[in-house]
PDB file of C-alpha atoms in Angstrom:
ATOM      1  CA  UNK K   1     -20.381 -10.372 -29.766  1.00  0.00           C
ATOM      2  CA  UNK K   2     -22.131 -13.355 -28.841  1.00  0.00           C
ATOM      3  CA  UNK K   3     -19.947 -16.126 -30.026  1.00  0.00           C
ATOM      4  CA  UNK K   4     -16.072 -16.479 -30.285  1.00  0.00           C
ATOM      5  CA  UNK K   5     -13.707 -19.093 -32.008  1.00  0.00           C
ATOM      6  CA  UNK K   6     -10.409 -20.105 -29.927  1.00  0.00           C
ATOM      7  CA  UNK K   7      -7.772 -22.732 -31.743  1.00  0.00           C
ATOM      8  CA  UNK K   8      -5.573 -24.927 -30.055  1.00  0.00           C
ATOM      9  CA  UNK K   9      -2.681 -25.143 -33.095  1.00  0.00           C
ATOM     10  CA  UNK K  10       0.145 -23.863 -30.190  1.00  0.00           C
ATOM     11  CA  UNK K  11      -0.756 -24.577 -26.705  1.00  0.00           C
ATOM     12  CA  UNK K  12      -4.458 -26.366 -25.652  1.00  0.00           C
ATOM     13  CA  UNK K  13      -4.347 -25.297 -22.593  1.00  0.00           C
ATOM     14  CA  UNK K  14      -3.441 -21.339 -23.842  1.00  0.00           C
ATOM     15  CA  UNK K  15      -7.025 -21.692 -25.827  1.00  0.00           C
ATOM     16  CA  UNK K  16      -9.012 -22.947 -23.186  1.00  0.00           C
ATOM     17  CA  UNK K  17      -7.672 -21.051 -21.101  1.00  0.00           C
ATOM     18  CA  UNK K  18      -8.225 -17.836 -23.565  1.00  0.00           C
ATOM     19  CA  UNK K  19     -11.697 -19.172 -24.223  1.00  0.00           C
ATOM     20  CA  UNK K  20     -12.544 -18.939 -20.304  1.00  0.00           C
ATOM     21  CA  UNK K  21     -11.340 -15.443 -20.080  1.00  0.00           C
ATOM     22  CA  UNK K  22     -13.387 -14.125 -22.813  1.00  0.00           C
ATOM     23  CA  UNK K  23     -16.637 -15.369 -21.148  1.00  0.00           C
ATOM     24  CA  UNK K  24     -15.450 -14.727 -17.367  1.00  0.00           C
ATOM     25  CA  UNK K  25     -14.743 -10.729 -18.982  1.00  0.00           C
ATOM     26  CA  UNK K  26     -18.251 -10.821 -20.362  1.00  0.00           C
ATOM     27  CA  UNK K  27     -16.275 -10.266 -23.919  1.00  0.00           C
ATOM     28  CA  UNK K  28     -18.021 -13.472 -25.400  1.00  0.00           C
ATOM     29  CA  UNK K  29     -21.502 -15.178 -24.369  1.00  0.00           C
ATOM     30  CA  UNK K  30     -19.966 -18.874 -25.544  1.00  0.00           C
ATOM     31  CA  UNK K  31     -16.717 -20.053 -27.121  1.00  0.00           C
ATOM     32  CA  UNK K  32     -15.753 -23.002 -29.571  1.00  0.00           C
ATOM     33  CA  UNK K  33     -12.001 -24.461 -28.539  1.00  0.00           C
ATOM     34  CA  UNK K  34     -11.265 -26.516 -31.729  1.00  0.00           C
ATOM     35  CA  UNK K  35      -8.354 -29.455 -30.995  1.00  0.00           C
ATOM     36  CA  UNK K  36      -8.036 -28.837 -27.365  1.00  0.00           C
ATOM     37  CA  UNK K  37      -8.918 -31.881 -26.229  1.00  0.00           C
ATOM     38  CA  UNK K  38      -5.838 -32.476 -23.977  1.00  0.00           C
ATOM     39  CA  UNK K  39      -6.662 -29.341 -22.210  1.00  0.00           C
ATOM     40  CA  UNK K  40      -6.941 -29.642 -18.539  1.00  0.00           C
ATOM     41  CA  UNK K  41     -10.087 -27.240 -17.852  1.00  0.00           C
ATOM     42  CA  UNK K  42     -10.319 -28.049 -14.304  1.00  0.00           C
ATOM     43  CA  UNK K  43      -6.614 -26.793 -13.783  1.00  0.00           C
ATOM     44  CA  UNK K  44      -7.446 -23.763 -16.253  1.00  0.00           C
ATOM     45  CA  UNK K  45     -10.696 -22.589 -15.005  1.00  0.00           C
ATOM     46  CA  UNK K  46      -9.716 -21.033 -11.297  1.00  0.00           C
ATOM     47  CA  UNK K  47      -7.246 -18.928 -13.285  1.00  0.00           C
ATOM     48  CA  UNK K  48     -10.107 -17.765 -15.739  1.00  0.00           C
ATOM     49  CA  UNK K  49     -10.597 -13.741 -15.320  1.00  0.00           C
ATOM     50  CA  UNK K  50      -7.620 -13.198 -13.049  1.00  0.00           C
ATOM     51  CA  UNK K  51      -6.090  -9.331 -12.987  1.00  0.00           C
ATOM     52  CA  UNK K  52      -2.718 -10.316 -14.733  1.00  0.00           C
ATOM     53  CA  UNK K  53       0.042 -10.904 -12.634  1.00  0.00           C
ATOM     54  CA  UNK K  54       2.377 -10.782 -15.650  1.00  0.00           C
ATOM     55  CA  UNK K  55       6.047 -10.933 -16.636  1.00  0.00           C
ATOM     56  CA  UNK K  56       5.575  -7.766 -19.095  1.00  0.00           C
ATOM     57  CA  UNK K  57       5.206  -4.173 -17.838  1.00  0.00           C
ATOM     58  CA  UNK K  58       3.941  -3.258 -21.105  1.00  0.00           C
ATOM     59  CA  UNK K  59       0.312  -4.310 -21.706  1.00  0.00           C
ATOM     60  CA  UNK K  60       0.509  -3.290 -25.104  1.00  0.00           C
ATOM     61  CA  UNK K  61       3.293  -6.146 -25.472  1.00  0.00           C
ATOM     62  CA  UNK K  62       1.682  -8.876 -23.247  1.00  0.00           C
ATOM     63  CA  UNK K  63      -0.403 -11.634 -24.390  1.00  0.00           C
ATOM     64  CA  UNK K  64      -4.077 -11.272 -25.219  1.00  0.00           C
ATOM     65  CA  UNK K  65      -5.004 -13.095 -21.965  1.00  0.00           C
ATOM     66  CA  UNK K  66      -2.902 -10.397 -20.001  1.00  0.00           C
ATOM     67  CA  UNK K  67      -4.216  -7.155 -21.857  1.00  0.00           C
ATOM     68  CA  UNK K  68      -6.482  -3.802 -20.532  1.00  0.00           C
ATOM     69  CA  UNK K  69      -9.845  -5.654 -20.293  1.00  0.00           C
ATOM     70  CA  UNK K  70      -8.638  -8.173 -17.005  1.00  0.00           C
ATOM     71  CA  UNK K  71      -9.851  -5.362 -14.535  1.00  0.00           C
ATOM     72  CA  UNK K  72      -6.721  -2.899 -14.956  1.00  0.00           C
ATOM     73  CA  UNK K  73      -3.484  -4.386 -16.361  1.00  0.00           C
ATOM     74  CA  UNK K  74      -1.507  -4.910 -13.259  1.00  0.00           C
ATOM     75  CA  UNK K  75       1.779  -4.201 -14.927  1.00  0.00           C
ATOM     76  CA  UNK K  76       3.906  -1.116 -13.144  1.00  0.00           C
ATOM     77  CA  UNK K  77       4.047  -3.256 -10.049  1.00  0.00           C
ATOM     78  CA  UNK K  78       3.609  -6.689 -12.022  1.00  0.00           C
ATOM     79  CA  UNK K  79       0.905  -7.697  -9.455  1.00  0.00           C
ATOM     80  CA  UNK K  80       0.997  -8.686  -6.031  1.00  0.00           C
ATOM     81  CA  UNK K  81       1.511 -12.027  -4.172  1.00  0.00           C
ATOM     82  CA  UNK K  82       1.284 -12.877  -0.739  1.00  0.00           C
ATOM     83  CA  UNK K  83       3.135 -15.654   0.927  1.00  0.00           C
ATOM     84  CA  UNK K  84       1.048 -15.921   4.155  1.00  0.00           C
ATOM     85  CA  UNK K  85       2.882 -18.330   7.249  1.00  0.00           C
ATOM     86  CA  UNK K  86       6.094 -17.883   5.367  1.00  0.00           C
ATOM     87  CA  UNK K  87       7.815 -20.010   7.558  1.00  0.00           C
ATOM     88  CA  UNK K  88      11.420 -19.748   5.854  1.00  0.00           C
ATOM     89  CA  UNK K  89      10.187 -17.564   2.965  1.00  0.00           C
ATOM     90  CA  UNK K  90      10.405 -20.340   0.261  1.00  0.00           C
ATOM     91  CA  UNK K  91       7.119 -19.790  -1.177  1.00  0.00           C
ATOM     92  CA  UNK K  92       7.555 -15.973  -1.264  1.00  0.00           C
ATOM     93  CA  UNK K  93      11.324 -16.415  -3.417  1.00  0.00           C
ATOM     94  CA  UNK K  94       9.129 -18.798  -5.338  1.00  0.00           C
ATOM     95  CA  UNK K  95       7.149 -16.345  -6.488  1.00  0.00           C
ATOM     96  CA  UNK K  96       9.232 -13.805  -6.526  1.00  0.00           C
ATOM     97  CA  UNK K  97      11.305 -15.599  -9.323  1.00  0.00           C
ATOM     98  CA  UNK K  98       8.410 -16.501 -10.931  1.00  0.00           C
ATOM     99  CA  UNK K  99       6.935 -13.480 -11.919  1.00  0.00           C
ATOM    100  CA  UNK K 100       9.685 -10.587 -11.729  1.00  0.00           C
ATOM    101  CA  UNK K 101       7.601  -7.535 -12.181  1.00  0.00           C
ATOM    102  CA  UNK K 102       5.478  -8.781  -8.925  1.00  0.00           C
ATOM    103  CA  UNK K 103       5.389  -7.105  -5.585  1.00  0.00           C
ATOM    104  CA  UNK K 104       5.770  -9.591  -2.696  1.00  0.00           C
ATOM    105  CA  UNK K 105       4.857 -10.032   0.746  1.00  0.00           C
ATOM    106  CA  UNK K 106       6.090 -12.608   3.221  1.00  0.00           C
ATOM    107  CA  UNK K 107       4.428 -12.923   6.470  1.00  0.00           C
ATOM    108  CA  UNK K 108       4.822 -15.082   9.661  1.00  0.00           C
ATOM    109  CA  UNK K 109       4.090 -14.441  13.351  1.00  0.00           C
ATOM    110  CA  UNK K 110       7.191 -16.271  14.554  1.00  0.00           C
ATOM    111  CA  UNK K 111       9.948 -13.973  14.710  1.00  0.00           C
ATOM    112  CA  UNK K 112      12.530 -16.589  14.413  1.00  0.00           C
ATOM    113  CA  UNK K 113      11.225 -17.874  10.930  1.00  0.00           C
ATOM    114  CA  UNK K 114      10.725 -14.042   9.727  1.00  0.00           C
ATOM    115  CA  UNK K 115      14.895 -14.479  10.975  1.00  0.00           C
ATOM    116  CA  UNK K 116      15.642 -17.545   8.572  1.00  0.00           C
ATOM    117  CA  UNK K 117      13.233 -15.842   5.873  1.00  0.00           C
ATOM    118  CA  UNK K 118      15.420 -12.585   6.249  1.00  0.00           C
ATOM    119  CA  UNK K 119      18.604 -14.915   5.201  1.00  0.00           C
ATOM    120  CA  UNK K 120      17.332 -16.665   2.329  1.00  0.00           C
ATOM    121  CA  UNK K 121      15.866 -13.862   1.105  1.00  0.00           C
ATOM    122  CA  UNK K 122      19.146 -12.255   0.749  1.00  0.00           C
ATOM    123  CA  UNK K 123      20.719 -15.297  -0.350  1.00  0.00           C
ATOM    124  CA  UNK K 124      18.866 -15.192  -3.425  1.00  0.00           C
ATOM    125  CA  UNK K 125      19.100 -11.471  -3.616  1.00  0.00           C
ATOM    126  CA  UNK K 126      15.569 -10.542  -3.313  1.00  0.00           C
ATOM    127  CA  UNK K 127      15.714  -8.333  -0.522  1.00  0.00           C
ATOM    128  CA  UNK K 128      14.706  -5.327  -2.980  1.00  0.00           C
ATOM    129  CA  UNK K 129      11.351  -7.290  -3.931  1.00  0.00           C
ATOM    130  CA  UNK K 130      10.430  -8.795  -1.126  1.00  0.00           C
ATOM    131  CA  UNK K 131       8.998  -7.794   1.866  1.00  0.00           C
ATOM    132  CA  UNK K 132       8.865  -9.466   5.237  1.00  0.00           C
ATOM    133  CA  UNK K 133       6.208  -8.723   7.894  1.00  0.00           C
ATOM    134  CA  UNK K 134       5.640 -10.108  11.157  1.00  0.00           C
ATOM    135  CA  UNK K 135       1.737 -10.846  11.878  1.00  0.00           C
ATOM    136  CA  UNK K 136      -0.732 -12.541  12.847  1.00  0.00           C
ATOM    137  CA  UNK K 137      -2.312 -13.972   9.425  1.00  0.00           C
ATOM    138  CA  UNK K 138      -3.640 -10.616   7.682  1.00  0.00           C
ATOM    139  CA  UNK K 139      -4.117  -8.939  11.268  1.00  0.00           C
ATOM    140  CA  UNK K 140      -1.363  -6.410  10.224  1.00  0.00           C
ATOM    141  CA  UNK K 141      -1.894  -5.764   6.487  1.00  0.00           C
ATOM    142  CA  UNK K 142      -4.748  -3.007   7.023  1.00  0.00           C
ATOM    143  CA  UNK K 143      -5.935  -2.735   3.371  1.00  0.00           C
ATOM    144  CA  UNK K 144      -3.070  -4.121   1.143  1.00  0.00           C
ATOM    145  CA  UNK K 145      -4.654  -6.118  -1.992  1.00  0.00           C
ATOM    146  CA  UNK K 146      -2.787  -9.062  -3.977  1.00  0.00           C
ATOM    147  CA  UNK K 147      -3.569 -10.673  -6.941  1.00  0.00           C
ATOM    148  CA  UNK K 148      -2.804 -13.916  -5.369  1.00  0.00           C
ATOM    149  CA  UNK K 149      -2.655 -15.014  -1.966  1.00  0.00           C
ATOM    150  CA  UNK K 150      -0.129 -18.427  -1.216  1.00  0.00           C
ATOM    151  CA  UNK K 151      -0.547 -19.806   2.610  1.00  0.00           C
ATOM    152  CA  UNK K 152       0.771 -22.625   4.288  1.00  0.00           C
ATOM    153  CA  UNK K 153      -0.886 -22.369   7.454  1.00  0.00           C
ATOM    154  CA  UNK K 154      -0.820 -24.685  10.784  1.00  0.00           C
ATOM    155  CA  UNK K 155      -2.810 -27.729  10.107  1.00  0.00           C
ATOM    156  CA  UNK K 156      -2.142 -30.704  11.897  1.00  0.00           C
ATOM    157  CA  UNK K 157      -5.454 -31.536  13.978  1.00  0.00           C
ATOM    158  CA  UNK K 158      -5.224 -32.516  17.866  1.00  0.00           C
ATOM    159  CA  UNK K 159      -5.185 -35.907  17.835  1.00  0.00           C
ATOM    160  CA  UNK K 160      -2.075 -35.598  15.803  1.00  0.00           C
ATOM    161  CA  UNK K 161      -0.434 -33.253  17.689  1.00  0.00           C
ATOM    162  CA  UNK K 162      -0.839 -35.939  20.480  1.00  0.00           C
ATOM    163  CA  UNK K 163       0.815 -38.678  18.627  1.00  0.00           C
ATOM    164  CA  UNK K 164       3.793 -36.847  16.866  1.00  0.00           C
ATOM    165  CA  UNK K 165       7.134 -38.606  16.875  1.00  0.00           C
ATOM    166  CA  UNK K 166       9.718 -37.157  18.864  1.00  0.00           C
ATOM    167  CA  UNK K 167      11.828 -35.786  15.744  1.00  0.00           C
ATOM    168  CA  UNK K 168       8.645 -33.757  15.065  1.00  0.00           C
ATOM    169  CA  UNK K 169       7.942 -32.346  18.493  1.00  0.00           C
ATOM    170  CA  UNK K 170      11.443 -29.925  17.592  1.00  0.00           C
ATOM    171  CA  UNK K 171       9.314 -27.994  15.247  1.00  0.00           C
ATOM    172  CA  UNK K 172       7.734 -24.999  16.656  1.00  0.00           C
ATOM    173  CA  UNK K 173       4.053 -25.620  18.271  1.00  0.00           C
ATOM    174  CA  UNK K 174       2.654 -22.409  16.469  1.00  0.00           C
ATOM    175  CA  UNK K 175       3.764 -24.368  13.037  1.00  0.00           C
ATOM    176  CA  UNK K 176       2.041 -27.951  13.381  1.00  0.00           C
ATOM    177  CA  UNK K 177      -1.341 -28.004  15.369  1.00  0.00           C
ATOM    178  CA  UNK K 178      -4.270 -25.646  14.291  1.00  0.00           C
ATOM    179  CA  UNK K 179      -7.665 -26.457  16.757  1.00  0.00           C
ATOM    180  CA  UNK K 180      -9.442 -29.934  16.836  1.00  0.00           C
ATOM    181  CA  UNK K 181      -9.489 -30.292  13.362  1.00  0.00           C
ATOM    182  CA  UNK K 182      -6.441 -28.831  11.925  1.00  0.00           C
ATOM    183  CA  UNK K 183      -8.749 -26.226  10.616  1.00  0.00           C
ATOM    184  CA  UNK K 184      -9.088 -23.013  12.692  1.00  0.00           C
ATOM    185  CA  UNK K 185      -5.822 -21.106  11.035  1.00  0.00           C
ATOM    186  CA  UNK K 186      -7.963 -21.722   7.080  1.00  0.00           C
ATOM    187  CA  UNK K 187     -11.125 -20.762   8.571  1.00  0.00           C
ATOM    188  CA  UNK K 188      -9.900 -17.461   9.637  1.00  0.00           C
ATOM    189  CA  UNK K 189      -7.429 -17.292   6.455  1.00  0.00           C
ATOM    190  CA  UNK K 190     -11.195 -18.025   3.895  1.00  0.00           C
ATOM    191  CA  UNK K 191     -12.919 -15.233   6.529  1.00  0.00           C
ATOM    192  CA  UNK K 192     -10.286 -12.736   6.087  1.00  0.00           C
ATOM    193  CA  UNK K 193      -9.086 -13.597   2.359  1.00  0.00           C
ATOM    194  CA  UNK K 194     -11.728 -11.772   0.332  1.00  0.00           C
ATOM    195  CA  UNK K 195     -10.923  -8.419   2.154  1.00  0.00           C
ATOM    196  CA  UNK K 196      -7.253  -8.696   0.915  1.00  0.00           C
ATOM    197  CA  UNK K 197      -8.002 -10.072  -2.897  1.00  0.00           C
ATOM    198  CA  UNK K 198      -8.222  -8.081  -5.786  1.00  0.00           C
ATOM    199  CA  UNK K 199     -11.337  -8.909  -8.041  1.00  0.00           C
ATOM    200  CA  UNK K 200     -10.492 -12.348  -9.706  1.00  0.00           C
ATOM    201  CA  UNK K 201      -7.731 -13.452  -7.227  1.00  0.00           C
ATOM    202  CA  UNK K 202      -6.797 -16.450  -6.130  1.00  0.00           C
ATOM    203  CA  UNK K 203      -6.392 -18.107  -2.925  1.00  0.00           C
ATOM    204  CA  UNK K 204      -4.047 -20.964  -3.153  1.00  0.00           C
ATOM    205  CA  UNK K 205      -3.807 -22.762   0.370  1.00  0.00           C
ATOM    206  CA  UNK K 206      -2.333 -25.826   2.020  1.00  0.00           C
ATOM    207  CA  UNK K 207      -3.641 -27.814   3.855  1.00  0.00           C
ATOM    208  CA  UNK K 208      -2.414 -31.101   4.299  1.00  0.00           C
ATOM    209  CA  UNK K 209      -4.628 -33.776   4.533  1.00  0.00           C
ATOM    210  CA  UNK K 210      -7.691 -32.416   5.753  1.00  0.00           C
ATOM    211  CA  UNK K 211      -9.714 -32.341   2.101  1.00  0.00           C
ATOM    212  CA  UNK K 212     -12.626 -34.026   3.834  1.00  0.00           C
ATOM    213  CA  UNK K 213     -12.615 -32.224   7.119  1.00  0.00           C
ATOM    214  CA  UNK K 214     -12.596 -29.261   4.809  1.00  0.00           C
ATOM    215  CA  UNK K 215     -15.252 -29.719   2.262  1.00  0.00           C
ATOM    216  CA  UNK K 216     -17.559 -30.764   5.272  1.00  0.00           C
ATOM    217  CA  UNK K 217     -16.585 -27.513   7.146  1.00  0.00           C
ATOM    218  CA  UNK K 218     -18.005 -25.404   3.688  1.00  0.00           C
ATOM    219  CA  UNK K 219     -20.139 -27.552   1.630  1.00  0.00           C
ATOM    220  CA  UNK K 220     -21.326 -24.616  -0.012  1.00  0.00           C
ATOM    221  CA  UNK K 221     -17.828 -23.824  -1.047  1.00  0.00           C
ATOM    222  CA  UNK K 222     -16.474 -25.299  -4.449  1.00  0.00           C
ATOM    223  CA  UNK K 223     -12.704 -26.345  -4.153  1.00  0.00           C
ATOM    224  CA  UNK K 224     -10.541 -27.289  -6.924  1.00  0.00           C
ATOM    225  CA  UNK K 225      -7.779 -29.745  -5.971  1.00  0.00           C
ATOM    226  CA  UNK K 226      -5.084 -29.750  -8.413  1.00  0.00           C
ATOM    227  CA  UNK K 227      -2.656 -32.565  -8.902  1.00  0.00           C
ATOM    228  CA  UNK K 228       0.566 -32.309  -7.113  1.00  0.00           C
ATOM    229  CA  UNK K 229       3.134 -35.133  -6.433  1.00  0.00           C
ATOM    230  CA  UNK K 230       1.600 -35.429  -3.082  1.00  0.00           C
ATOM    231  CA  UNK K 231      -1.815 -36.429  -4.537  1.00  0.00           C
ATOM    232  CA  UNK K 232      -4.625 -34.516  -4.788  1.00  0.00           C
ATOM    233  CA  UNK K 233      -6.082 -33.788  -1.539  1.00  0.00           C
ATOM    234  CA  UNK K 234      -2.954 -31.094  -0.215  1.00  0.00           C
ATOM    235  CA  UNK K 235      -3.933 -27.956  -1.507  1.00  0.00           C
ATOM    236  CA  UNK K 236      -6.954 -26.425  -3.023  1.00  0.00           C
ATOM    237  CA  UNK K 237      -7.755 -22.811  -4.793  1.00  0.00           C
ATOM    238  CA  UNK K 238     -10.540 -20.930  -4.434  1.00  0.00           C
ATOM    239  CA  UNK K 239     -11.403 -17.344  -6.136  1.00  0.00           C
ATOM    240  CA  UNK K 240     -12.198 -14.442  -4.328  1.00  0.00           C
ATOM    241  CA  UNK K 241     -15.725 -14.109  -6.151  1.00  0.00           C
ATOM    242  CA  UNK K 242     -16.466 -18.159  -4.842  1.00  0.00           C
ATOM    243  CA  UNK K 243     -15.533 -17.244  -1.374  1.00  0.00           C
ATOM    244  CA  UNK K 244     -17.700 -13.900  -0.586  1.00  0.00           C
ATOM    245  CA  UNK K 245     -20.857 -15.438  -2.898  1.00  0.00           C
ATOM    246  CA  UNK K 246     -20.714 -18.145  -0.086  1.00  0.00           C
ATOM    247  CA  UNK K 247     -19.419 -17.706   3.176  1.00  0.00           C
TER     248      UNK K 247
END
C-alpha cells in the first residue's frame, strides 16, 4: 500500500501517533490524520517505530500500534528499561510501575545509592522486577539490550561545582560535577547508548541545563526537548537510529 487513512474521533495524539508508525514500519508510503489538529507531533514522533514496551503479554490483544510488525512484539518480558545513575532508584520504580510486564535495570557506581535504591525498591515491593547493578555507566552490562534507556547522569559543569552553596557540597562529588562542561558523563552515555538499544529505542537523558552546551557539542545530532514543568531545556530524547547515523 502506498497510502493510509488514520482518524482522530478517540485520541489525536493515538492517530498521529499510529500514522507515524505505519510509515516508520515501511507499512504505508504517506498517511492522512483527519481532525488531529491538537496532536503534539513533536512529542509523538521520537516514539514513532519503537519495539513495544507494552502493558499486554498478548500481542494478539494489544493495540494496533503494539502488534507483530514493531520488530518482534516484546511481550513475554514486556520490554526492557534501563534506569542508568539510579541514584535512589526512583526512575527505575517509575518505570517499573509504569509498564508491569517490563524488565528493569537500575544502575549506579556509588555503592551507597545502589544501598538506598535496595530500600525503596523493597518498599514498593519491586524487588522481583527490578534489578540493581553497580557500574560504571554501561561498563558492566556486556550485551544486555533495552527498549528504553532513562539516565540522570552527573552534569553540573566546573565552574559550578566551584560556586555551590554549602547545603549542596553534602551531596556526593561523583553525583554533581561531570568535566568542564557538565558534559563528559552524556558524551560517553550517546557513545555507548546505541550498543545497548534495541532497534527503535529511545534514549531519554537529563541533563540539566546544558541544552546549548549540548547541541553545540553534536550539531549533527537532532534533539527533541519535550516540555516538562522545568521548561524545556532539561531533558532531551534521541533514537538509537539518530545516534549511530551521526556520531
Amino acid at each position: 500500500a502506498a497510502t493510509g487513512f488514520s482518524s482522530a474521533c478517540v485520541s489525536s495524539s493515538h492517530a498521529v501517533g499510529f500514522a507515524c508508525d505505519e510509515i516508520v514500519l515501511n507499512r504505508q508510503k504517506r498517511m492522512f490524520v483527519a481532525g488531529a489538529e491538537d496532536g503534539n507531533v513533536e512529542s509523538i514522533l521520537p516514539f514513532a517505530g519503537m519495539r513495544a514496551v507494552s502493558q499486554q503479554a498478548n500481542p494478539e490483544l494489544a493495540s494496533r500500534p503494539f502488534d507483530l510488525g514493531r520488530d518482534g512484539f516484546v511481550g513475554t518480558g514486556g520490554g526492557a528499561v534501563l534506569d542508568l545513575c539510579t541514584g535512589s532508584g526512583c526512575l527505575a520504580i517509575l518505570a517499573a510501575l509504569a509498564f508491569p510486564d517490563a524488565r528493569v535495570d537500575a544502575v549506579d557506581l556509588s555503592p551507597d545509592a545502589l544501598a538506598v535504591a535496595l530500600e525503596n525498591v523493597a518498599d514498593y515491593g519491586l524487588a522481583d522486577r527490578i534489578e540493581l547493578i553497580r557500574s560504571d555507566l554501561f561498563s558492566r552490562l556486556e550485551k544486555r539490550k533495552y527498549d528504553i534507556i532513562v539516565p540522570n547522569p552527573p552534569s553540573v559543569d566546573a565552574d559550578s561545582v566551584a560556586r555551590l552553596p554549602d547545603e549542596d557540597r553534602h551531596e556526593p562529588a561523583m553525583a554533581l560535577g561531570s568535566g568542564t562542561d557538565g558534559l563528559d558523563a552524556t558524551r560517553a552515555i550517546l557513545r555507548d547508548a546505541p550498543g545497548h538499544l534495541n532497534p527503535g529505542g529511545l534514549l531519554a537523558v537529563e541533563i540539566g541545563h546544558n541544552r546549548e552546551s549540548l547541541e553545540t557539542a553534536f550539531p549533527g545530532l537532532e534533539f527533541t526537548w519535550p516540555e516538562l514543568e522545568a521548561g524545556e531545556d532539561t531533558v532531551f530524547l534521541v533514537r538509537r537510529e539518530d545516534i549511530t547515523n551521526t556520531i
